[in-house]
JSON list of C-alpha atoms in Angstrom, two decimals:
[
{"chain": "A", "resi": 1, "resn": "UNK", "atom": "CA", "xyz": [0.00, 0.00, 0.00]},
{"chain": "A", "resi": 2, "resn": "UNK", "atom": "CA", "xyz": [1.41, 3.36, -0.93]},
{"chain": "A", "resi": 3, "resn": "UNK", "atom": "CA", "xyz": [0.84, 6.36, 1.26]},
{"chain": "A", "resi": 4, "resn": "UNK", "atom": "CA", "xyz": [1.62, 10.02, 1.38]},
{"chain": "A", "resi": 5, "resn": "UNK", "atom": "CA", "xyz": [4.53, 10.39, 3.82]},
{"chain": "A", "resi": 6, "resn": "UNK", "atom": "CA", "xyz": [3.34, 13.85, 4.85]},
{"chain": "A", "resi": 7, "resn": "UNK", "atom": "CA", "xyz": [-0.18, 12.78, 5.84]},
{"chain": "A", "resi": 8, "resn": "UNK", "atom": "CA", "xyz": [0.19, 9.03, 6.30]},
{"chain": "A", "resi": 9, "resn": "UNK", "atom": "CA", "xyz": [-2.95, 8.53, 4.20]},
{"chain": "A", "resi": 10, "resn": "UNK", "atom": "CA", "xyz": [-3.22, 5.76, 1.65]},
{"chain": "A", "resi": 11, "resn": "UNK", "atom": "CA", "xyz": [-3.12, 6.75, -1.99]},
{"chain": "A", "resi": 12, "resn": "UNK", "atom": "CA", "xyz": [-6.48, 5.87, -3.53]},
{"chain": "A", "resi": 13, "resn": "UNK", "atom": "CA", "xyz": [-5.06, 6.87, -6.93]},
{"chain": "A", "resi": 14, "resn": "UNK", "atom": "CA", "xyz": [-2.86, 3.78, -6.80]},
{"chain": "A", "resi": 15, "resn": "UNK", "atom": "CA", "xyz": [-4.31, 1.06, -9.10]},
{"chain": "A", "resi": 16, "resn": "UNK", "atom": "CA", "xyz": [-2.99, -1.62, -6.75]},
{"chain": "A", "resi": 17, "resn": "UNK", "atom": "CA", "xyz": [-4.37, -0.17, -3.52]},
{"chain": "A", "resi": 18, "resn": "UNK", "atom": "CA", "xyz": [-6.95, -2.62, -2.05]},
{"chain": "A", "resi": 19, "resn": "UNK", "atom": "CA", "xyz": [-9.70, -0.03, -1.57]},
{"chain": "A", "resi": 20, "resn": "UNK", "atom": "CA", "xyz": [-12.82, -2.12, -2.16]},
{"chain": "A", "resi": 21, "resn": "UNK", "atom": "CA", "xyz": [-14.56, -4.68, 0.04]},
{"chain": "A", "resi": 22, "resn": "UNK", "atom": "CA", "xyz": [-15.98, -7.80, -1.53]},
{"chain": "A", "resi": 23, "resn": "UNK", "atom": "CA", "xyz": [-19.53, -6.49, -1.22]},
{"chain": "A", "resi": 24, "resn": "UNK", "atom": "CA", "xyz": [-18.68, -3.16, -2.83]},
{"chain": "A", "resi": 25, "resn": "UNK", "atom": "CA", "xyz": [-16.64, -4.85, -5.58]},
{"chain": "A", "resi": 26, "resn": "UNK", "atom": "CA", "xyz": [-19.50, -7.25, -6.38]},
{"chain": "A", "resi": 27, "resn": "UNK", "atom": "CA", "xyz": [-21.94, -4.35, -6.45]},
{"chain": "A", "resi": 28, "resn": "UNK", "atom": "CA", "xyz": [-19.71, -2.30, -8.77]},
{"chain": "A", "resi": 29, "resn": "UNK", "atom": "CA", "xyz": [-19.30, -5.26, -11.14]},
{"chain": "A", "resi": 30, "resn": "UNK", "atom": "CA", "xyz": [-22.94, -6.31, -11.02]},
{"chain": "A", "resi": 31, "resn": "UNK", "atom": "CA", "xyz": [-21.99, -9.79, -9.88]},
{"chain": "A", "resi": 32, "resn": "UNK", "atom": "CA", "xyz": [-22.09, -11.86, -6.72]},
{"chain": "A", "resi": 33, "resn": "UNK", "atom": "CA", "xyz": [-19.47, -12.27, -4.01]},
{"chain": "A", "resi": 34, "resn": "UNK", "atom": "CA", "xyz": [-19.41, -15.95, -5.01]},
{"chain": "A", "resi": 35, "resn": "UNK", "atom": "CA", "xyz": [-18.14, -15.01, -8.47]},
{"chain": "A", "resi": 36, "resn": "UNK", "atom": "CA", "xyz": [-15.31, -13.02, -6.90]},
{"chain": "A", "resi": 37, "resn": "UNK", "atom": "CA", "xyz": [-14.49, -15.95, -4.61]},
{"chain": "A", "resi": 38, "resn": "UNK", "atom": "CA", "xyz": [-14.33, -18.22, -7.68]},
{"chain": "A", "resi": 39, "resn": "UNK", "atom": "CA", "xyz": [-11.77, -15.88, -9.29]},
{"chain": "A", "resi": 40, "resn": "UNK", "atom": "CA", "xyz": [-9.73, -16.18, -6.10]},
{"chain": "A", "resi": 41, "resn": "UNK", "atom": "CA", "xyz": [-10.02, -19.98, -6.18]},
{"chain": "A", "resi": 42, "resn": "UNK", "atom": "CA", "xyz": [-8.66, -20.18, -9.74]},
{"chain": "A", "resi": 43, "resn": "UNK", "atom": "CA", "xyz": [-5.97, -17.60, -8.79]},
{"chain": "A", "resi": 44, "resn": "UNK", "atom": "CA", "xyz": [-6.90, -15.00, -11.42]},
{"chain": "A", "resi": 45, "resn": "UNK", "atom": "CA", "xyz": [-7.07, -12.38, -8.69]},
{"chain": "A", "resi": 46, "resn": "UNK", "atom": "CA", "xyz": [-5.83, -12.90, -5.17]},
{"chain": "A", "resi": 47, "resn": "UNK", "atom": "CA", "xyz": [-7.20, -10.10, -3.05]},
{"chain": "A", "resi": 48, "resn": "UNK", "atom": "CA", "xyz": [-5.36, -8.71, -0.08]},
{"chain": "A", "resi": 49, "resn": "UNK", "atom": "CA", "xyz": [-6.88, -9.36, 3.32]},
{"chain": "A", "resi": 50, "resn": "UNK", "atom": "CA", "xyz": [-7.81, -6.86, 5.99]},
{"chain": "A", "resi": 51, "resn": "UNK", "atom": "CA", "xyz": [-6.67, -7.42, 9.56]},
{"chain": "A", "resi": 52, "resn": "UNK", "atom": "CA", "xyz": [-10.01, -9.15, 10.13]},
{"chain": "A", "resi": 53, "resn": "UNK", "atom": "CA", "xyz": [-9.43, -11.49, 7.18]},
{"chain": "A", "resi": 54, "resn": "UNK", "atom": "CA", "xyz": [-11.86, -9.81, 4.77]},
{"chain": "A", "resi": 55, "resn": "UNK", "atom": "CA", "xyz": [-11.02, -9.68, 1.08]},
{"chain": "A", "resi": 56, "resn": "UNK", "atom": "CA", "xyz": [-10.03, -6.26, -0.31]},
{"chain": "A", "resi": 57, "resn": "UNK", "atom": "CA", "xyz": [-9.79, -5.57, -4.06]},
{"chain": "A", "resi": 58, "resn": "UNK", "atom": "CA", "xyz": [-7.81, -3.03, -6.07]},
{"chain": "A", "resi": 59, "resn": "UNK", "atom": "CA", "xyz": [-9.02, -1.21, -9.17]},
{"chain": "A", "resi": 60, "resn": "UNK", "atom": "CA", "xyz": [-6.67, -3.34, -11.27]},
{"chain": "A", "resi": 61, "resn": "UNK", "atom": "CA", "xyz": [-8.21, -6.51, -9.85]},
{"chain": "A", "resi": 62, "resn": "UNK", "atom": "CA", "xyz": [-11.69, -5.17, -10.53]},
{"chain": "A", "resi": 63, "resn": "UNK", "atom": "CA", "xyz": [-10.77, -4.58, -14.18]},
{"chain": "A", "resi": 64, "resn": "UNK", "atom": "CA", "xyz": [-9.63, -8.21, -14.44]},
{"chain": "A", "resi": 65, "resn": "UNK", "atom": "CA", "xyz": [-12.81, -9.39, -12.73]},
{"chain": "A", "resi": 66, "resn": "UNK", "atom": "CA", "xyz": [-14.96, -7.30, -15.08]},
{"chain": "A", "resi": 67, "resn": "UNK", "atom": "CA", "xyz": [-13.20, -8.84, -18.09]},
{"chain": "A", "resi": 68, "resn": "UNK", "atom": "CA", "xyz": [-13.71, -12.33, -16.62]},
{"chain": "A", "resi": 69, "resn": "UNK", "atom": "CA", "xyz": [-17.39, -11.64, -16.12]},
{"chain": "A", "resi": 70, "resn": "UNK", "atom": "CA", "xyz": [-17.68, -10.38, -19.70]},
{"chain": "A", "resi": 71, "resn": "UNK", "atom": "CA", "xyz": [-16.10, -13.56, -21.07]},
{"chain": "A", "resi": 72, "resn": "UNK", "atom": "CA", "xyz": [-18.14, -15.85, -18.80]},
{"chain": "A", "resi": 73, "resn": "UNK", "atom": "CA", "xyz": [-21.35, -14.03, -19.77]},
{"chain": "A", "resi": 74, "resn": "UNK", "atom": "CA", "xyz": [-20.44, -14.73, -23.41]},
{"chain": "A", "resi": 75, "resn": "UNK", "atom": "CA", "xyz": [-20.30, -18.46, -22.61]},
{"chain": "A", "resi": 76, "resn": "UNK", "atom": "CA", "xyz": [-16.57, -18.96, -22.01]},
{"chain": "A", "resi": 77, "resn": "UNK", "atom": "CA", "xyz": [-15.70, -21.42, -19.26]},
{"chain": "A", "resi": 78, "resn": "UNK", "atom": "CA", "xyz": [-14.19, -19.73, -16.19]},
{"chain": "A", "resi": 79, "resn": "UNK", "atom": "CA", "xyz": [-10.81, -21.46, -16.52]},
{"chain": "A", "resi": 80, "resn": "UNK", "atom": "CA", "xyz": [-10.58, -20.55, -20.21]},
{"chain": "A", "resi": 81, "resn": "UNK", "atom": "CA", "xyz": [-11.62, -16.96, -19.45]},
{"chain": "A", "resi": 82, "resn": "UNK", "atom": "CA", "xyz": [-8.84, -16.71, -16.87]},
{"chain": "A", "resi": 83, "resn": "UNK", "atom": "CA", "xyz": [-6.27, -18.00, -19.35]},
{"chain": "A", "resi": 84, "resn": "UNK", "atom": "CA", "xyz": [-7.45, -15.51, -21.97]},
{"chain": "A", "resi": 85, "resn": "UNK", "atom": "CA", "xyz": [-7.15, -12.66, -19.48]},
{"chain": "A", "resi": 86, "resn": "UNK", "atom": "CA", "xyz": [-3.65, -13.72, -18.42]},
{"chain": "A", "resi": 87, "resn": "UNK", "atom": "CA", "xyz": [-2.55, -13.87, -22.06]},
{"chain": "A", "resi": 88, "resn": "UNK", "atom": "CA", "xyz": [-4.13, -10.47, -22.80]},
{"chain": "A", "resi": 89, "resn": "UNK", "atom": "CA", "xyz": [-2.31, -9.00, -19.81]},
{"chain": "A", "resi": 90, "resn": "UNK", "atom": "CA", "xyz": [1.02, -10.53, -20.90]},
{"chain": "A", "resi": 91, "resn": "UNK", "atom": "CA", "xyz": [0.55, -9.20, -24.43]},
{"chain": "A", "resi": 92, "resn": "UNK", "atom": "CA", "xyz": [-0.23, -5.70, -23.16]},
{"chain": "A", "resi": 93, "resn": "UNK", "atom": "CA", "xyz": [2.91, -5.77, -20.99]},
{"chain": "A", "resi": 94, "resn": "UNK", "atom": "CA", "xyz": [5.05, -6.98, -23.92]},
{"chain": "A", "resi": 95, "resn": "UNK", "atom": "CA", "xyz": [3.67, -4.19, -26.11]},
{"chain": "A", "resi": 96, "resn": "UNK", "atom": "CA", "xyz": [4.43, -1.60, -23.40]},
{"chain": "A", "resi": 97, "resn": "UNK", "atom": "CA", "xyz": [7.98, -2.90, -23.08]},
{"chain": "A", "resi": 98, "resn": "UNK", "atom": "CA", "xyz": [8.44, -2.89, -26.85]},
{"chain": "A", "resi": 99, "resn": "UNK", "atom": "CA", "xyz": [7.22, 0.70, -27.07]},
{"chain": "A", "resi": 100, "resn": "UNK", "atom": "CA", "xyz": [9.54, 1.71, -24.22]},
{"chain": "A", "resi": 101, "resn": "UNK", "atom": "CA", "xyz": [12.52, 0.11, -25.98]},
{"chain": "A", "resi": 102, "resn": "UNK", "atom": "CA", "xyz": [11.63, 1.90, -29.22]},
{"chain": "A", "resi": 103, "resn": "UNK", "atom": "CA", "xyz": [11.58, 5.20, -27.33]},
{"chain": "A", "resi": 104, "resn": "UNK", "atom": "CA", "xyz": [15.07, 4.59, -25.96]},
{"chain": "A", "resi": 105, "resn": "UNK", "atom": "CA", "xyz": [16.68, 4.20, -29.40]}
]
C-alpha cells in the first residue's frame, strides 16, 4: 500500500491499492461475491486481506474481474476466461515494453 509520507494517508489513486470490500466490488461489477471468490479460487485475482481477514480488491483486480465476467457471460468457461485474461495482460505488458525500448533508441 502506498501512502503520502506527509499525511500518512493511503493513496487511492494507486491502481494496486486494495480499496474495495468484496460487497462493494461485487456491487460495482454487477456480480455476486461468489463469483469473486471463484476468481480467487482459480488464482486469477488474489485479493489482499484486511486485519479481520476480509477480502479487499484493487481497481486493477476489478478490471480483471470485469473482463472475466464479460467472457463468462459470453459463454466462455471460467478457466478458459482466466487463461485468456492472463494472455491479454502478458501481451499488453510486452507491447508496453516494446514501445519503451523503441523510445530509448
